Tab-separated table of C-alpha atoms in Angstrom:
chain	number	residue	atom	x	y	z
G	30	MET	CA	75.431	154.115	149.220
G	31	THR	CA	72.613	154.071	146.684
G	32	GLN	CA	73.784	155.035	143.210
G	33	PRO	CA	72.092	158.283	142.071
G	34	VAL	CA	70.019	158.012	138.911
G	35	GLU	CA	71.532	161.247	137.607
G	36	ASP	CA	74.785	159.336	137.077
G	37	PHE	CA	73.211	157.431	134.178
G	38	ILE	CA	75.033	157.810	130.837
G	39	THR	CA	73.291	157.468	127.474
G	40	LEU	CA	74.652	156.500	124.060
G	41	ASP	CA	72.518	157.213	120.999
G	42	GLY	CA	73.474	155.155	117.962
G	43	ALA	CA	73.122	156.414	114.405
G	44	ASP	CA	70.958	153.411	113.431
G	45	GLY	CA	68.333	153.606	116.154
G	46	LEU	CA	69.895	151.823	119.114
G	47	LYS	CA	69.932	153.690	122.421
G	48	ALA	CA	71.811	152.380	125.460
G	49	VAL	CA	71.707	153.570	129.072
G	50	PHE	CA	74.542	152.805	131.507
G	51	SER	CA	75.333	153.305	135.176
G	52	PRO	CA	78.613	153.326	137.147
G	53	ALA	CA	76.914	150.838	139.493
G	54	GLY	CA	78.571	147.599	138.429
G	55	ALA	CA	79.417	149.205	135.048
G	56	GLN	CA	75.832	148.274	134.359
G	57	LEU	CA	73.802	148.251	131.163
G	58	VAL	CA	70.497	149.587	132.435
G	59	ALA	CA	68.450	149.709	129.241
G	60	LEU	CA	68.757	149.102	125.512
G	61	TYR	CA	66.137	150.417	123.112
G	62	ILE	CA	65.948	148.870	119.657
G	63	PRO	CA	63.883	150.138	116.710
G	64	THR	CA	60.919	148.119	115.481
G	65	LYS	CA	59.139	147.602	112.185
G	66	SER	CA	56.249	149.695	113.512
G	67	GLY	CA	58.602	152.565	114.301
G	68	GLY	CA	58.449	152.686	118.089
G	69	PRO	CA	61.442	151.526	120.135
G	70	VAL	CA	61.321	148.521	122.475
G	71	GLN	CA	63.330	148.334	125.699
G	72	THR	CA	64.902	144.863	125.779
G	73	VAL	CA	67.008	144.805	129.002
G	74	ILE	CA	65.242	143.209	131.973
G	75	GLY	CA	65.731	143.692	135.706
G	76	SER	CA	68.524	146.275	135.795
G	77	SER	CA	68.210	148.961	138.470
G	78	GLY	CA	71.315	151.003	137.666
G	79	ARG	CA	71.853	151.545	141.365
G	80	LEU	CA	73.919	150.072	144.192
G	81	ASP	CA	72.245	148.893	147.387
G	82	ALA	CA	68.830	149.628	145.922
G	83	PRO	CA	65.783	147.599	146.937
G	84	GLU	CA	64.578	147.344	143.351
G	85	GLY	CA	66.060	145.374	140.488
G	86	ASP	CA	68.144	142.220	140.333
G	87	SER	CA	71.504	142.589	142.051
G	88	TRP	CA	73.485	141.220	139.079
G	89	ALA	CA	71.287	142.278	136.151
G	90	GLY	CA	73.181	144.201	133.487
G	91	ALA	CA	76.423	144.269	135.489
G	92	ILE	CA	79.967	143.121	134.797
G	93	CYS	CA	80.738	140.161	137.056
G	94	GLY	CA	84.226	139.481	138.419
G	95	ARG	CA	86.855	138.856	139.435
G	96	TYR	CA	85.529	135.429	138.741
G	97	ALA	CA	82.101	135.187	137.170
G	98	ASN	CA	79.979	132.124	137.904
G	99	ARG	CA	80.805	129.659	140.693
G	100	ILE	CA	83.957	128.482	142.481
G	101	ALA	CA	83.411	125.305	144.520
G	102	GLY	CA	84.255	125.481	148.202
G	103	ALA	CA	85.061	129.182	147.770
G	104	SER	CA	88.736	128.293	147.298
G	105	PHE	CA	91.319	127.461	144.662
G	106	SER	CA	95.038	126.713	144.443
G	107	LEU	CA	97.501	128.495	142.184
G	108	ASP	CA	101.259	127.909	142.031
G	109	GLY	CA	101.104	125.807	145.196
G	110	VAL	CA	99.198	128.373	147.267
G	111	THR	CA	95.574	127.887	148.331
G	112	TYR	CA	93.385	130.972	148.375
G	113	HIS	CA	90.244	131.093	150.497
G	114	LEU	CA	87.434	133.312	149.255
G	115	PRO	CA	84.384	134.623	151.117
G	116	ALA	CA	81.422	132.448	150.165
G	117	ASN	CA	78.195	134.149	149.143
G	118	GLU	CA	76.099	131.230	147.846
G	119	GLY	CA	76.140	128.453	150.407
G	120	SER	CA	79.686	127.095	150.496
G	121	LYS	CA	80.494	128.559	147.068
G	122	GLN	CA	81.572	131.915	145.782
G	123	LEU	CA	79.386	133.350	143.022
G	124	HIS	CA	80.349	136.185	140.652
G	125	GLY	CA	83.362	137.267	142.710
G	126	GLY	CA	81.640	137.450	146.074
G	127	ALA	CA	79.250	139.762	147.877
G	128	ASP	CA	81.459	142.724	146.977
G	129	GLY	CA	82.347	141.503	143.500
G	130	PHE	CA	82.710	143.872	140.577
G	131	GLY	CA	78.983	143.925	139.853
G	132	HIS	CA	78.382	145.436	143.302
G	133	LEU	CA	80.991	148.198	143.080
G	134	SER	CA	80.918	151.701	141.663
G	135	TRP	CA	83.191	152.104	138.648
G	136	LYS	CA	84.817	155.284	137.358
G	137	ALA	CA	83.021	156.326	134.186
G	138	GLU	CA	83.640	158.656	131.280
G	139	LYS	CA	81.982	159.214	127.936
G	140	ALA	CA	84.547	159.320	125.129
G	141	GLY	CA	83.150	159.835	121.632
G	142	ASN	CA	80.825	156.965	120.800
G	143	GLU	CA	81.970	154.915	123.810
G	144	VAL	CA	81.333	154.791	127.547
G	145	VAL	CA	84.503	153.696	129.353
G	146	PHE	CA	84.449	152.268	132.877
G	147	ARG	CA	87.526	151.641	135.035
G	148	LEU	CA	88.000	149.767	138.295
G	149	ASP	CA	91.051	149.164	140.510
G	150	SER	CA	90.769	146.002	142.580
G	151	PRO	CA	93.440	145.802	145.322
G	152	ASP	CA	95.567	142.770	146.156
G	153	GLY	CA	93.468	140.473	148.345
G	154	ASP	CA	90.135	141.887	147.202
G	155	MET	CA	87.473	139.212	147.912
G	156	GLY	CA	90.358	136.828	148.604
G	157	TYR	CA	92.022	137.061	145.175
G	158	PRO	CA	95.761	137.681	144.792
G	159	GLY	CA	97.173	140.605	142.835
G	160	ALA	CA	96.105	144.183	142.277
G	161	LEU	CA	93.893	144.179	139.180
G	162	GLU	CA	93.331	147.116	136.839
G	163	VAL	CA	90.174	146.669	134.794
G	164	LYS	CA	88.842	148.631	131.831
G	165	ALA	CA	85.463	148.083	130.179
G	166	ALA	CA	84.474	150.033	127.067
G	167	TYR	CA	80.933	149.909	125.669
G	168	GLY	CA	80.081	151.290	122.248
G	169	LEU	CA	77.450	151.271	119.508
G	170	ASN	CA	78.254	150.418	115.912
G	171	GLY	CA	75.249	150.193	113.611
G	172	HIS	CA	72.892	147.587	115.080
G	173	THR	CA	75.632	146.230	117.375
G	174	LEU	CA	76.338	146.977	121.019
G	175	TYR	CA	79.854	145.905	122.000
G	176	LEU	CA	81.846	145.558	125.199
G	177	GLU	CA	85.637	145.281	125.320
G	178	MET	CA	87.029	144.215	128.713
G	179	THR	CA	90.725	144.151	129.631
G	180	ALA	CA	92.617	143.524	132.871
G	181	THR	CA	96.201	143.395	134.140
G	182	THR	CA	97.543	142.067	137.438
G	183	THR	CA	100.527	142.520	139.747
G	184	LYS	CA	100.529	138.862	140.890
G	185	PRO	CA	99.432	135.557	139.381
G	186	THR	CA	95.664	135.357	139.775
G	187	VAL	CA	92.494	134.060	138.130
G	188	VAL	CA	90.169	136.261	136.087
G	189	ASN	CA	86.844	135.531	134.432
G	190	LEU	CA	84.811	138.597	133.478
G	191	THR	CA	81.376	138.378	131.951
G	192	HIS	CA	78.309	140.518	131.432
G	193	HIS	CA	75.086	139.528	133.185
G	194	VAL	CA	72.420	141.283	131.139
G	195	TYR	CA	68.948	139.725	130.862
G	196	TRP	CA	67.219	140.035	127.480
G	197	ASN	CA	63.634	139.923	126.319
G	198	LEU	CA	63.321	140.772	122.625
G	199	LEU	CA	59.590	141.389	122.962
G	200	GLY	CA	60.151	143.651	125.962
G	201	LYS	CA	57.406	141.992	128.008
G	202	GLY	CA	56.040	138.618	129.092
G	203	ASP	CA	58.260	135.581	129.523
G	204	ILE	CA	61.029	134.356	127.214
G	205	LEU	CA	60.300	130.629	127.187
G	206	GLY	CA	58.954	130.856	123.627
G	207	HIS	CA	62.046	132.620	122.287
G	208	MET	CA	63.966	130.403	119.879
G	209	MET	CA	67.524	129.661	121.010
G	210	GLN	CA	70.553	128.364	119.134
G	211	ILE	CA	73.926	127.665	120.785
G	212	PRO	CA	76.776	126.196	118.678
G	213	ALA	CA	77.959	123.788	121.350
G	214	SER	CA	78.277	120.021	121.029
G	215	ARG	CA	79.084	119.613	124.723
G	216	TYR	CA	78.096	121.141	128.059
G	217	THR	CA	79.190	120.937	131.695
G	218	PRO	CA	76.823	118.761	133.780
G	219	VAL	CA	76.310	120.104	137.299
G	220	ASN	CA	75.379	118.790	140.734
G	221	ALA	CA	72.656	120.156	143.015
G	222	ASP	CA	74.946	123.080	143.901
G	223	LEU	CA	75.334	123.957	140.205
G	224	ILE	CA	79.015	122.999	140.298
G	225	PRO	CA	80.304	121.106	137.212
G	226	VAL	CA	80.851	117.409	137.853
G	227	GLY	CA	82.706	114.909	135.712
G	228	PRO	CA	83.893	115.420	132.139
G	229	LEU	CA	82.076	117.431	129.486
G	230	ALA	CA	78.952	115.678	128.232
G	231	ASP	CA	77.556	115.449	124.694
G	232	VAL	CA	74.378	117.439	124.125
G	233	ALA	CA	73.075	114.956	121.528
G	234	GLY	CA	69.790	113.428	122.624
G	235	THR	CA	69.424	115.751	125.638
G	236	ARG	CA	67.517	118.925	126.401
G	237	PHE	CA	70.865	120.742	126.183
G	238	ASP	CA	71.042	120.354	122.407
G	239	PHE	CA	70.571	123.847	120.966
G	240	ARG	CA	72.681	123.278	117.869
G	241	GLU	CA	69.489	123.776	115.880
G	242	LYS	CA	67.201	126.577	116.975
G	243	ARG	CA	64.281	125.597	119.199
G	244	PRO	CA	62.229	127.179	122.007
G	245	ILE	CA	64.106	127.834	125.233
G	246	ALA	CA	61.323	126.178	127.279
G	247	GLY	CA	63.612	126.135	130.374
G	248	PRO	CA	64.700	125.995	133.097
G	249	TYR	CA	68.443	126.406	132.510
G	250	ASP	CA	71.422	127.585	134.546
G	251	HIS	CA	74.134	125.732	132.650
G	252	ASN	CA	77.389	126.328	130.815
G	253	PHE	CA	77.804	125.263	127.201
G	254	ALA	CA	81.268	124.485	125.783
G	255	LEU	CA	81.272	126.411	122.519
G	256	ASP	CA	82.632	124.467	119.558
G	257	ALA	CA	84.789	127.448	118.527
G	258	GLY	CA	86.650	127.501	121.856
G	259	ARG	CA	88.620	130.557	122.941
G	260	GLY	CA	90.245	132.914	120.464
G	261	ALA	CA	88.893	134.927	117.548
G	262	LEU	CA	85.474	136.512	117.879
G	263	HIS	CA	82.840	133.856	117.208
G	264	LEU	CA	79.111	133.267	117.497
G	265	GLY	CA	78.160	132.149	121.005
G	266	ALA	CA	74.372	132.136	120.776
G	267	ARG	CA	71.440	133.279	118.663
G	268	ALA	CA	67.992	134.138	120.060
G	269	ILE	CA	64.901	134.857	117.960
G	270	GLU	CA	61.560	136.239	119.134
G	271	PRO	CA	59.175	134.219	116.925
G	272	VAL	CA	56.269	136.695	116.717
G	273	THR	CA	58.278	139.711	115.566
G	274	GLY	CA	61.374	138.000	114.152
G	275	ARG	CA	63.657	140.186	116.252
G	276	THR	CA	67.010	138.468	116.516
G	277	LEU	CA	69.960	138.786	118.877
G	278	GLU	CA	73.351	137.213	118.210
G	279	VAL	CA	75.912	137.122	121.023
G	280	TRP	CA	79.515	136.991	119.808
G	281	THR	CA	82.441	136.369	122.138
G	282	THR	CA	86.131	135.525	122.331
G	283	GLU	CA	85.596	133.130	125.275
G	284	PRO	CA	84.993	129.337	125.232
G	285	GLY	CA	81.823	129.051	127.330
G	286	MET	CA	78.251	130.352	127.306
G	287	GLN	CA	76.086	130.232	130.422
G	288	LEU	CA	72.346	130.187	129.751
G	289	TYR	CA	70.099	131.211	132.638
G	290	THR	CA	66.352	131.620	132.328
G	291	GLY	CA	65.492	133.973	135.191
G	292	GLU	CA	63.810	131.426	137.432
G	293	HIS	CA	64.051	133.745	140.457
G	294	PHE	CA	62.267	136.712	138.882
G	295	THR	CA	58.942	137.741	140.453
G	296	PRO	CA	56.711	140.844	140.200
G	297	ALA	CA	58.047	141.808	143.634
G	298	ILE	CA	61.391	142.669	142.008
G	299	LYS	CA	60.921	146.203	140.708
G	300	ALA	CA	63.170	147.808	138.102
G	301	PRO	CA	62.880	151.312	136.642
G	302	PHE	CA	62.955	150.284	132.964
G	303	SER	CA	61.253	146.880	132.969
G	304	GLU	CA	58.620	144.708	134.602
G	305	LEU	CA	59.465	141.294	135.965
G	306	LEU	CA	57.790	137.943	136.258
G	307	LYS	CA	59.226	134.448	136.352
G	308	ASN	CA	61.335	133.814	133.217
G	309	ALA	CA	60.998	137.458	132.140
G	310	GLY	CA	64.507	137.480	130.687
G	311	PHE	CA	67.270	135.139	129.597
G	312	ALA	CA	70.931	135.672	130.423
G	313	LEU	CA	73.625	134.600	127.974
G	314	GLU	CA	76.937	134.980	129.808
G	315	PRO	CA	80.085	134.421	127.697
G	316	GLN	CA	82.979	133.301	129.896
G	317	THR	CA	85.377	130.522	130.713
G	318	PHE	CA	83.856	127.532	132.513
G	319	PRO	CA	82.445	127.521	136.062
G	320	ASN	CA	84.955	126.359	138.679
G	321	ALA	CA	87.782	126.342	136.123
G	322	PRO	CA	90.401	127.306	138.782
G	323	ASN	CA	89.742	123.864	140.321
G	324	GLU	CA	89.434	121.905	137.062
G	325	PRO	CA	92.779	121.560	135.207
G	326	SER	CA	91.055	120.175	132.103
G	327	TYR	CA	88.968	123.338	131.646
G	328	PRO	CA	90.181	126.402	129.701
G	329	SER	CA	92.559	128.292	131.971
G	330	SER	CA	91.491	131.417	133.832
G	331	VAL	CA	95.025	132.228	135.062
G	332	LEU	CA	96.408	135.722	134.436
G	333	ARG	CA	100.030	136.551	135.198
G	334	PRO	CA	101.959	139.830	135.477
G	335	GLY	CA	102.929	141.148	132.053
G	336	GLU	CA	99.872	139.555	130.403
G	337	THR	CA	96.613	141.265	129.476
G	338	TYR	CA	93.241	139.610	129.862
G	339	ARG	CA	90.956	140.496	126.937
G	340	HIS	CA	87.323	139.605	126.385
G	341	ARG	CA	85.134	141.142	123.699
G	342	ILE	CA	81.374	140.684	123.536
G	343	GLU	CA	79.173	141.880	120.694
G	344	TRP	CA	75.372	141.900	120.799
G	345	ARG	CA	74.204	142.048	117.189
G	346	PHE	CA	70.526	142.852	116.548
G	347	SER	CA	68.486	142.301	113.396
G	348	GLY	CA	64.932	141.546	112.262
G	349	PHE	CA	63.624	145.036	112.879
């Protein structure tokens, strides 16, 4: 069923940020930031805020799970049991499957300066073991938008939640001239199916070296192994729009950062709050690594009963 627009929820921050959300995929639909000239700019690209709608990008602005990114062969083994998942990108599963979390309606409530979304995923949902209870709380604090995601399970399972918002700090045109900085000395090389192959590779001397800021240029759909690893909140990426100086920092508690440059966007994809063209927005998706359930050397995505999965993302804006 198409998500009604009247279900949209708005947060107005004290320092000029305004965010619009939808229960469809717990989606960030729009984010307005103040500018030096006084008028706000809408920086979120491609989000429709609706389920089963013809307009918008199906993942834009949504929370992806149970397992964001790709799982090779749409299967994994855990504790000696092999789990087969429905594939939705060739032979792979992407972002939790066709009915992954980004394509479901979440329960929503506005509580003070936060919008809280909840989702119950039953045992066996999209092939994954364990009943999962998920909570996602968005809030505004000064010039920061944050998202705190938690999950618990009834059986051993794998969990990798991320947020798939596309940004354009100018609010129009393409993002290839945005300056990008990612504090990662290594990345995960991929094959033609975008599945990681072999060990982590050094970025030095390659087009994957964003340790110093430089234009995005593109194309990218790759995971970077952040030097800080998993743990305390740390800088995952910094993007700067060179004409205006508007800056976005993405902070995370996870070890990986997927950069995607919106290669599939075309003017035929309509969205209520933005216009699209190729490379109209960049996605920075903090997460564990693609295909980690099948790669023992990667940071673990296993969640067991009695444990709580926690992932915090902060989007910090400056240069107004």
